[in-house]
């Protein structure tokens, strides 16, 4: 923590950068440049009238993420000042789960989650992804055209996560719709939050009555002794955090490789691993662009910036390493992991390897089934969903030679 005086950054004199505008979805790099022009920590609005500090400097982000004494994840002091109908509350409201907990409570919740996910064997998770891809290809393959956002990436996540959480495929559309409304933080955010909460409550009630071979049952039976309510909120977090950002990671990676035919050919030929494309997205178009929200316990100075207590401090993972020159597809050294898309410190993503397995297997399997995917639109004409938190395509239309998973020559 630095000891510079508050006068070094007088945010009251700076107009907030409005991350809720439609223009942010179209061109976030311009907004990130405006934030960086204010210094290592900028002043922004997440929604009309909802102000926040936004960290755009890597060193400042790391100092914040590791400083559990000065900063808390508990939003309740801030939440009490926010109108009940604020569209960002769905993503920022306090809940008794690992994301919003500090200290012993955080360790207890996080340990239970990690232990439960450790029971998911990689070969089993891989098989679940393969089954989901095959199901989706059977729908879109014969048509010769598809939207890889609404007909592949998003339904893929609902199929995979519903199977991990012990729900039938028939529930997939309901989960998909609810999480999408919630994370956009727009006019339908409260509706999405209510629908998603109802979905999770029904799931935990069913698992409380009858256990299964699934994540909620493992959480209910964990030695930490989580109550049914606590398990409900851990599932609320993991389903939401697992579904939407992972779907966006798939679609963002696909859009980058399909927009570069030479790059795509190296992937389909096996000359270059899919992981390279995924790493590039995590560097330059990370799906959860602005989150990692903290609150100063008392007023404090961070890297020369005066931080008021009970005001959101957002980590801009999208701004930390973004570069406009990479917006259409960049090139990174293999193994380059300097991005912070998984966050850092005690709240770093606990299921990074599971996420990477799902994403890489999904893309590899899809491109094996449909090796001649061709984008309908150039990448600069693709549109992005509004919202301050994510980087998410509205659609990724493609065409390809029609085929069925039952045809010879597909993946074994």
Short mmCIF file of C-alpha atoms in Angstrom, two decimals:
data_model
loop_
_atom_site.label_atom_id
_atom_site.label_comp_id
_atom_site.label_asym_id
_atom_site.label_seq_id
_atom_site.Cartn_x
_atom_site.Cartn_y
_atom_site.Cartn_z
CA UNK A 1 0.00 0.00 0.00
CA UNK A 2 1.36 3.42 -0.89
CA UNK A 3 1.23 6.53 1.26
CA UNK A 4 0.78 9.23 -1.37
CA UNK A 5 -1.59 12.05 -0.52
CA UNK A 6 -5.19 12.02 -1.73
CA UNK A 7 -4.64 15.21 -3.73
CA UNK A 8 -2.64 13.27 -6.32
CA UNK A 9 -5.89 11.98 -7.79
CA UNK A 10 -8.90 14.27 -7.40
CA UNK A 11 -11.64 12.08 -8.84
CA UNK A 12 -14.31 14.58 -7.91
CA UNK A 13 -12.94 16.67 -10.79
CA UNK A 14 -13.06 13.81 -13.32
CA UNK A 15 -16.16 12.83 -15.25
CA UNK A 16 -16.83 9.12 -14.73
CA UNK A 17 -16.28 6.82 -17.70
CA UNK A 18 -19.69 5.30 -18.36
CA UNK A 19 -19.23 1.57 -18.82
CA UNK A 20 -22.98 1.08 -19.16
CA UNK A 21 -23.17 2.92 -22.49
CA UNK A 22 -23.79 1.04 -25.73
CA UNK A 23 -20.50 2.42 -27.02
CA UNK A 24 -18.60 0.42 -24.40
CA UNK A 25 -19.83 -2.85 -25.91
CA UNK A 26 -18.85 -1.68 -29.41
CA UNK A 27 -15.38 -0.38 -28.51
CA UNK A 28 -14.20 -1.05 -24.95
CA UNK A 29 -10.61 -0.13 -25.84
CA UNK A 30 -11.54 3.53 -26.15
CA UNK A 31 -13.13 3.46 -22.70
CA UNK A 32 -10.14 1.67 -21.20
CA UNK A 33 -7.86 4.34 -22.68
CA UNK A 34 -9.98 7.02 -21.00
CA UNK A 35 -9.71 5.19 -17.68
CA UNK A 36 -5.95 4.75 -18.00
CA UNK A 37 -5.59 8.45 -18.77
CA UNK A 38 -6.84 9.12 -15.22
CA UNK A 39 -4.00 7.08 -13.71
CA UNK A 40 -3.63 3.53 -12.37
CA UNK A 41 -7.17 3.66 -10.98
CA UNK A 42 -9.92 5.40 -12.91
CA UNK A 43 -13.38 6.66 -11.98
CA UNK A 44 -16.35 5.10 -13.75
CA UNK A 45 -20.05 4.34 -13.65
CA UNK A 46 -21.23 0.73 -13.80
CA UNK A 47 -24.83 1.90 -14.25
CA UNK A 48 -26.39 5.36 -14.20
CA UNK A 49 -25.53 6.85 -10.81
CA UNK A 50 -23.53 3.78 -9.65
CA UNK A 51 -19.93 4.95 -9.35
CA UNK A 52 -16.86 2.77 -8.92
CA UNK A 53 -13.09 2.92 -8.96
CA UNK A 54 -11.64 0.84 -11.81
CA UNK A 55 -8.12 -0.55 -11.56
CA UNK A 56 -6.33 -0.55 -14.92
CA UNK A 57 -2.74 -1.01 -13.74
CA UNK A 58 -1.37 -4.52 -13.24
CA UNK A 59 0.77 -3.76 -10.18
CA UNK A 60 -2.09 -1.93 -8.49
CA UNK A 61 -4.41 -4.85 -9.27
CA UNK A 62 -2.02 -7.39 -7.76
CA UNK A 63 -1.49 -5.28 -4.64
CA UNK A 64 -5.25 -5.00 -4.20
CA UNK A 65 -5.97 -8.68 -4.86
CA UNK A 66 -3.47 -9.78 -2.21
CA UNK A 67 -4.37 -7.21 0.47
CA UNK A 68 -7.10 -8.88 2.52
CA UNK A 69 -6.50 -6.63 5.53
CA UNK A 70 -7.32 -3.37 3.77
CA UNK A 71 -9.96 -4.58 1.31
CA UNK A 72 -13.05 -6.73 1.77
CA UNK A 73 -15.33 -8.61 -0.62
CA UNK A 74 -18.40 -7.87 1.50
CA UNK A 75 -20.57 -5.35 -0.39
CA UNK A 76 -23.21 -4.80 2.30
CA UNK A 77 -22.06 -1.33 3.45
CA UNK A 78 -22.20 -0.20 -0.18
CA UNK A 79 -25.33 -2.15 -0.97
CA UNK A 80 -27.30 -0.27 1.68
CA UNK A 81 -26.76 2.95 -0.31
CA UNK A 82 -27.96 1.56 -3.66
CA UNK A 83 -31.56 1.65 -4.95
CA UNK A 84 -33.27 -1.75 -4.84
CA UNK A 85 -33.89 -1.63 -8.58
CA UNK A 86 -30.28 -1.00 -9.59
CA UNK A 87 -29.45 -3.22 -12.58
CA UNK A 88 -26.00 -4.13 -11.22
CA UNK A 89 -27.25 -5.59 -7.94
CA UNK A 90 -27.74 -9.01 -9.48
CA UNK A 91 -23.97 -9.25 -10.00
CA UNK A 92 -22.90 -7.34 -6.88
CA UNK A 93 -25.42 -8.15 -4.16
CA UNK A 94 -24.07 -9.87 -1.03
CA UNK A 95 -24.72 -13.58 -0.72
CA UNK A 96 -23.22 -16.08 1.74
CA UNK A 97 -20.82 -17.67 -0.73
CA UNK A 98 -17.10 -17.75 -1.35
CA UNK A 99 -17.09 -14.73 -3.68
CA UNK A 100 -18.49 -12.31 -1.09
CA UNK A 101 -16.84 -13.83 2.00
CA UNK A 102 -13.65 -12.93 3.85
CA UNK A 103 -11.49 -14.76 6.38
CA UNK A 104 -12.58 -18.07 7.85
CA UNK A 105 -15.93 -18.09 6.05
CA UNK A 106 -14.20 -17.69 2.71
CA UNK A 107 -11.75 -20.52 3.47
CA UNK A 108 -14.60 -22.82 4.52
CA UNK A 109 -16.70 -22.17 1.42
CA UNK A 110 -13.73 -22.27 -0.97
CA UNK A 111 -12.37 -25.51 0.48
CA UNK A 112 -15.74 -27.22 0.03
CA UNK A 113 -15.97 -26.04 -3.59
CA UNK A 114 -12.45 -27.13 -4.47
CA UNK A 115 -12.94 -30.54 -2.84
CA UNK A 116 -16.22 -31.06 -4.70
CA UNK A 117 -14.76 -30.14 -8.09
CA UNK A 118 -11.75 -32.35 -7.40
CA UNK A 119 -14.17 -35.28 -7.54
CA UNK A 120 -14.86 -34.46 -11.20
CA UNK A 121 -12.31 -36.59 -13.04
CA UNK A 122 -10.84 -35.03 -16.20
CA UNK A 123 -11.81 -38.03 -18.34
CA UNK A 124 -15.39 -37.77 -17.08
CA UNK A 125 -15.58 -34.04 -17.75
CA UNK A 126 -14.11 -34.57 -21.21
CA UNK A 127 -16.76 -37.19 -21.95
CA UNK A 128 -19.53 -34.82 -20.82
CA UNK A 129 -18.23 -32.14 -23.18
CA UNK A 130 -18.01 -34.59 -26.07
CA UNK A 131 -21.60 -35.74 -25.51
CA UNK A 132 -22.82 -32.14 -25.41
CA UNK A 133 -20.95 -31.22 -28.60
CA UNK A 134 -22.30 -34.26 -30.41
CA UNK A 135 -25.85 -33.37 -29.33
CA UNK A 136 -25.48 -29.80 -30.60
CA UNK A 137 -23.81 -30.82 -33.87
CA UNK A 138 -26.71 -33.20 -34.48
CA UNK A 139 -28.98 -30.13 -34.35
CA UNK A 140 -26.96 -27.67 -36.43
CA UNK A 141 -24.87 -29.95 -38.64
CA UNK A 142 -27.51 -30.85 -41.26
CA UNK A 143 -28.42 -27.17 -41.76
CA UNK A 144 -25.01 -26.04 -43.00
CA UNK A 145 -25.28 -22.80 -41.05
CA UNK A 146 -25.52 -21.79 -37.41
CA UNK A 147 -25.01 -19.09 -34.84
CA UNK A 148 -22.17 -20.39 -32.69
CA UNK A 149 -23.23 -18.20 -29.75
CA UNK A 150 -26.89 -19.13 -29.37
CA UNK A 151 -26.72 -22.58 -30.98
CA UNK A 152 -23.39 -23.78 -29.64
CA UNK A 153 -21.43 -21.93 -26.94
CA UNK A 154 -24.29 -21.01 -24.62
CA UNK A 155 -26.34 -24.24 -24.88
CA UNK A 156 -23.11 -26.21 -24.58
CA UNK A 157 -22.49 -24.71 -21.14
CA UNK A 158 -26.03 -25.42 -19.95
CA UNK A 159 -25.73 -29.04 -21.08
CA UNK A 160 -22.35 -29.54 -19.40
CA UNK A 161 -23.19 -27.75 -16.17
CA UNK A 162 -26.64 -29.29 -15.86
CA UNK A 163 -25.00 -32.72 -16.11
CA UNK A 164 -22.44 -31.79 -13.43
CA UNK A 165 -25.16 -30.47 -11.16
CA UNK A 166 -27.48 -33.42 -11.67
CA UNK A 167 -30.19 -31.90 -13.84
CA UNK A 168 -31.65 -33.22 -17.09
CA UNK A 169 -30.93 -31.61 -20.45
CA UNK A 170 -34.51 -30.38 -20.61
CA UNK A 171 -33.64 -27.68 -18.05
CA UNK A 172 -30.96 -26.15 -20.25
CA UNK A 173 -32.95 -23.40 -21.96
CA UNK A 174 -34.23 -22.11 -18.63
CA UNK A 175 -30.73 -21.82 -17.17
CA UNK A 176 -29.38 -20.20 -20.32
CA UNK A 177 -32.03 -17.47 -20.36
CA UNK A 178 -31.81 -16.64 -16.66
CA UNK A 179 -28.01 -16.30 -16.51
CA UNK A 180 -27.93 -14.19 -19.66
CA UNK A 181 -30.33 -11.62 -18.21
CA UNK A 182 -28.48 -11.54 -14.90
CA UNK A 183 -24.99 -10.82 -16.20
CA UNK A 184 -25.99 -8.16 -18.73
CA UNK A 185 -27.00 -5.93 -15.83
CA UNK A 186 -29.73 -4.23 -17.89
CA UNK A 187 -33.46 -3.74 -17.55
CA UNK A 188 -34.10 -7.47 -17.17
CA UNK A 189 -31.35 -8.13 -14.61
CA UNK A 190 -33.71 -8.41 -11.64
CA UNK A 191 -35.95 -10.78 -13.59
CA UNK A 192 -32.93 -12.92 -14.51
CA UNK A 193 -31.72 -12.95 -10.89
CA UNK A 194 -35.12 -14.13 -9.66
CA UNK A 195 -35.37 -16.83 -12.34
CA UNK A 196 -31.85 -18.06 -11.63
CA UNK A 197 -32.44 -18.09 -7.87
CA UNK A 198 -35.61 -20.12 -8.37
CA UNK A 199 -33.72 -22.56 -10.56
CA UNK A 200 -31.02 -23.10 -7.93
CA UNK A 201 -33.48 -23.35 -5.03
CA UNK A 202 -35.40 -26.09 -6.81
CA UNK A 203 -32.16 -27.93 -7.54
CA UNK A 204 -30.94 -27.88 -3.92
CA UNK A 205 -34.36 -28.88 -2.60
CA UNK A 206 -34.30 -31.92 -4.88
CA UNK A 207 -30.74 -32.87 -3.85
CA UNK A 208 -31.50 -32.37 -0.16
CA UNK A 209 -34.30 -34.89 -0.50
CA UNK A 210 -32.36 -37.34 -2.66
CA UNK A 211 -28.61 -37.27 -3.21
CA UNK A 212 -26.95 -38.07 -6.51
CA UNK A 213 -23.51 -38.37 -8.05
CA UNK A 214 -23.21 -34.65 -8.64
CA UNK A 215 -21.69 -31.43 -7.30
CA UNK A 216 -24.61 -30.25 -5.14
CA UNK A 217 -24.79 -33.64 -3.41
CA UNK A 218 -21.04 -33.61 -2.77
CA UNK A 219 -21.31 -30.12 -1.27
CA UNK A 220 -24.19 -31.20 0.96
CA UNK A 221 -22.11 -34.11 2.21
CA UNK A 222 -18.82 -32.22 2.62
CA UNK A 223 -17.13 -32.41 6.07
CA UNK A 224 -17.33 -28.61 6.32
CA UNK A 225 -20.98 -29.14 7.20
CA UNK A 226 -22.50 -26.54 4.89
CA UNK A 227 -26.20 -25.99 5.45
CA UNK A 228 -28.66 -26.39 2.59
CA UNK A 229 -28.84 -22.59 2.39
CA UNK A 230 -25.05 -22.27 2.19
CA UNK A 231 -24.90 -24.94 -0.49
CA UNK A 232 -27.61 -23.08 -2.38
CA UNK A 233 -25.46 -19.96 -2.53
CA UNK A 234 -22.28 -21.82 -3.51
CA UNK A 235 -24.21 -23.40 -6.37
CA UNK A 236 -25.72 -20.02 -7.29
CA UNK A 237 -22.17 -18.71 -7.63
CA UNK A 238 -20.59 -21.65 -9.44
CA UNK A 239 -23.43 -22.14 -11.92
CA UNK A 240 -23.48 -18.45 -12.79
CA UNK A 241 -19.72 -17.94 -12.84
CA UNK A 242 -19.19 -21.21 -14.68
CA UNK A 243 -21.84 -20.81 -17.34
CA UNK A 244 -21.66 -17.32 -18.77
CA UNK A 245 -17.92 -16.52 -18.77
CA UNK A 246 -17.06 -20.00 -20.06
CA UNK A 247 -19.58 -19.72 -22.90
CA UNK A 248 -18.12 -16.33 -23.80
CA UNK A 249 -14.60 -17.73 -23.70
CA UNK A 250 -15.65 -20.36 -26.24
CA UNK A 251 -17.38 -17.92 -28.59
CA UNK A 252 -14.68 -15.23 -28.28
CA UNK A 253 -11.98 -17.78 -29.11
CA UNK A 254 -13.95 -19.16 -32.05
CA UNK A 255 -14.52 -15.67 -33.44
CA UNK A 256 -10.80 -14.90 -33.30
CA UNK A 257 -9.65 -18.08 -35.04
CA UNK A 258 -12.41 -18.07 -37.65
CA UNK A 259 -11.63 -14.44 -38.45
CA UNK A 260 -8.08 -15.45 -39.37
CA UNK A 261 -8.15 -18.26 -41.98
CA UNK A 262 -4.40 -18.93 -41.79
CA UNK A 263 -4.63 -19.21 -38.03
CA UNK A 264 -7.69 -21.47 -38.28
CA UNK A 265 -5.95 -23.85 -40.67
CA UNK A 266 -3.09 -24.37 -38.20
CA UNK A 267 -5.61 -25.31 -35.53
CA UNK A 268 -7.64 -27.72 -37.65
CA UNK A 269 -4.46 -29.37 -38.94
CA UNK A 270 -3.19 -29.85 -35.42
CA UNK A 271 -0.09 -27.73 -36.07
CA UNK A 272 -1.14 -25.30 -33.35
CA UNK A 273 -3.04 -26.14 -30.15
CA UNK A 274 -6.44 -24.66 -29.41
CA UNK A 275 -4.99 -23.51 -26.08
CA UNK A 276 -3.06 -20.79 -27.94
CA UNK A 277 -6.31 -19.21 -29.10
CA UNK A 278 -7.81 -19.47 -25.62
CA UNK A 279 -4.77 -17.77 -24.07
CA UNK A 280 -5.04 -14.94 -26.60
CA UNK A 281 -8.64 -14.34 -25.60
CA UNK A 282 -7.71 -14.30 -21.92
CA UNK A 283 -5.12 -11.64 -22.72
CA UNK A 284 -7.01 -9.40 -25.10
CA UNK A 285 -10.74 -10.15 -24.96
CA UNK A 286 -11.30 -11.77 -21.60
CA UNK A 287 -14.95 -12.76 -21.14
CA UNK A 288 -15.36 -11.35 -17.61
CA UNK A 289 -13.80 -8.00 -18.39
CA UNK A 290 -14.57 -6.00 -15.23
CA UNK A 291 -15.19 -7.67 -11.91
CA UNK A 292 -13.10 -8.83 -8.91
CA UNK A 293 -14.98 -6.26 -6.84
CA UNK A 294 -13.50 -5.09 -3.53
CA UNK A 295 -14.39 -2.49 -0.92
CA UNK A 296 -11.97 -0.55 1.26
CA UNK A 297 -12.72 -1.18 4.92
CA UNK A 298 -11.64 2.40 5.73
CA UNK A 299 -10.50 5.27 3.48
CA UNK A 300 -7.06 4.46 2.10
CA UNK A 301 -4.56 5.45 -0.58
CA UNK A 302 -3.73 2.89 -3.28
CA UNK A 303 -1.02 3.75 -5.80
CA UNK A 304 -1.53 7.45 -5.25
CA UNK A 305 -5.31 7.28 -5.46
CA UNK A 306 -7.59 8.07 -2.53
CA UNK A 307 -10.10 5.24 -2.14
CA UNK A 308 -13.23 5.96 -0.14
CA UNK A 309 -14.70 3.25 2.05
CA UNK A 310 -17.76 1.32 0.85
CA UNK A 311 -17.30 2.32 -2.80
CA UNK A 312 -16.77 -0.53 -5.32
CA UNK A 313 -13.20 -1.03 -6.53
CA UNK A 314 -13.40 -3.04 -9.75
CA UNK A 315 -10.50 -4.90 -11.35
CA UNK A 316 -10.59 -4.28 -15.09
CA UNK A 317 -9.14 -7.52 -16.37
CA UNK A 318 -10.06 -6.27 -19.83
CA UNK A 319 -8.00 -3.09 -19.46
CA UNK A 320 -4.94 -4.57 -17.76
CA UNK A 321 -3.42 -5.97 -20.93
CA UNK A 322 -5.72 -4.83 -23.72
CA UNK A 323 -4.27 -3.44 -26.92
CA UNK A 324 -6.27 -2.18 -29.89
CA UNK A 325 -3.76 -3.78 -32.26
CA UNK A 326 -4.77 -7.19 -30.87
CA UNK A 327 -8.52 -6.59 -31.12
CA UNK A 328 -8.75 -8.54 -34.38
CA UNK A 329 -6.42 -11.35 -33.36
CA UNK A 330 -3.00 -11.25 -31.74
CA UNK A 331 0.00 -13.47 -31.46
CA UNK A 332 1.44 -14.58 -28.16
CA UNK A 333 4.32 -16.77 -27.12
CA UNK A 334 3.15 -20.27 -26.11
CA UNK A 335 2.77 -20.50 -22.36
CA UNK A 336 2.52 -16.72 -21.89
CA UNK A 337 0.32 -16.39 -18.81
CA UNK A 338 0.83 -12.80 -17.74
CA UNK A 339 -2.88 -11.97 -17.95
CA UNK A 340 -5.00 -11.81 -14.79
CA UNK A 341 -8.20 -13.27 -16.19
CA UNK A 342 -8.20 -15.92 -13.46
CA UNK A 343 -7.68 -13.15 -10.88
CA UNK A 344 -5.02 -13.64 -8.18
CA UNK A 345 -4.65 -13.95 -4.45
CA UNK A 346 -6.99 -15.84 -2.13
CA UNK A 347 -9.98 -15.34 -4.45
CA UNK A 348 -8.30 -16.54 -7.66
CA UNK A 349 -10.45 -18.87 -9.76
CA UNK A 350 -10.52 -22.25 -7.97
CA UNK A 351 -11.52 -24.26 -11.05
CA UNK A 352 -9.22 -22.89 -13.75
CA UNK A 353 -8.20 -26.31 -15.07
CA UNK A 354 -11.81 -27.51 -15.35
CA UNK A 355 -12.69 -24.39 -17.34
CA UNK A 356 -9.75 -24.75 -19.70
CA UNK A 357 -10.59 -28.40 -20.31
CA UNK A 358 -14.21 -27.60 -21.17
CA UNK A 359 -13.28 -24.78 -23.55
CA UNK A 360 -10.46 -26.49 -25.40
CA UNK A 361 -12.32 -29.79 -25.74
CA UNK A 362 -15.44 -28.01 -27.01
CA UNK A 363 -13.56 -26.09 -29.69
CA UNK A 364 -11.45 -29.07 -30.75
CA UNK A 365 -14.49 -31.34 -30.99
CA UNK A 366 -16.58 -28.82 -32.91
CA UNK A 367 -13.84 -28.16 -35.46
CA UNK A 368 -13.30 -31.90 -35.91
CA UNK A 369 -16.97 -32.41 -36.70
CA UNK A 370 -17.25 -29.25 -38.84
CA UNK A 371 -13.73 -28.56 -40.15
CA UNK A 372 -14.74 -26.01 -42.80
CA UNK A 373 -16.46 -23.47 -40.56
CA UNK A 374 -16.55 -20.11 -42.30
CA UNK A 375 -17.72 -16.83 -40.73
CA UNK A 376 -20.63 -15.11 -42.45
CA UNK A 377 -19.49 -11.66 -41.32
CA UNK A 378 -16.03 -10.14 -41.01
CA UNK A 379 -15.00 -9.85 -37.37
CA UNK A 380 -15.26 -6.05 -37.30
CA UNK A 381 -18.99 -6.33 -38.10
CA UNK A 382 -19.81 -8.63 -35.18
CA UNK A 383 -21.86 -7.07 -32.38
CA UNK A 384 -21.40 -7.36 -28.62
CA UNK A 385 -23.89 -7.59 -25.79
CA UNK A 386 -24.17 -4.52 -23.55
CA UNK A 387 -23.14 -4.55 -19.91
CA UNK A 388 -20.23 -3.31 -17.79
CA UNK A 389 -18.98 -6.70 -16.63
CA UNK A 390 -18.53 -8.95 -19.66
CA UNK A 391 -17.17 -9.14 -23.21
CA UNK A 392 -19.80 -11.20 -24.96
CA UNK A 393 -20.81 -11.59 -28.61
CA UNK A 394 -24.48 -11.33 -29.49
CA UNK A 395 -24.02 -13.75 -32.39
CA UNK A 396 -21.36 -15.56 -34.42
CA UNK A 397 -22.99 -16.68 -37.68
CA UNK A 398 -21.11 -19.32 -39.68
CA UNK A 399 -21.64 -21.58 -42.68
CA UNK A 400 -20.16 -25.01 -43.35
CA UNK A 401 -20.69 -28.20 -45.33
CA UNK A 402 -23.78 -29.93 -43.93
CA UNK A 403 -23.09 -33.12 -42.02
CA UNK A 404 -24.44 -35.35 -39.31
CA UNK A 405 -22.53 -36.88 -36.39
CA UNK A 406 -23.59 -40.25 -37.79
CA UNK A 407 -21.61 -39.73 -41.00
CA UNK A 408 -18.32 -41.60 -41.34
CA UNK A 409 -15.14 -39.67 -40.75
CA UNK A 410 -16.13 -37.80 -37.60
CA UNK A 411 -14.38 -37.88 -34.25
CA UNK A 412 -14.29 -41.24 -32.56
#
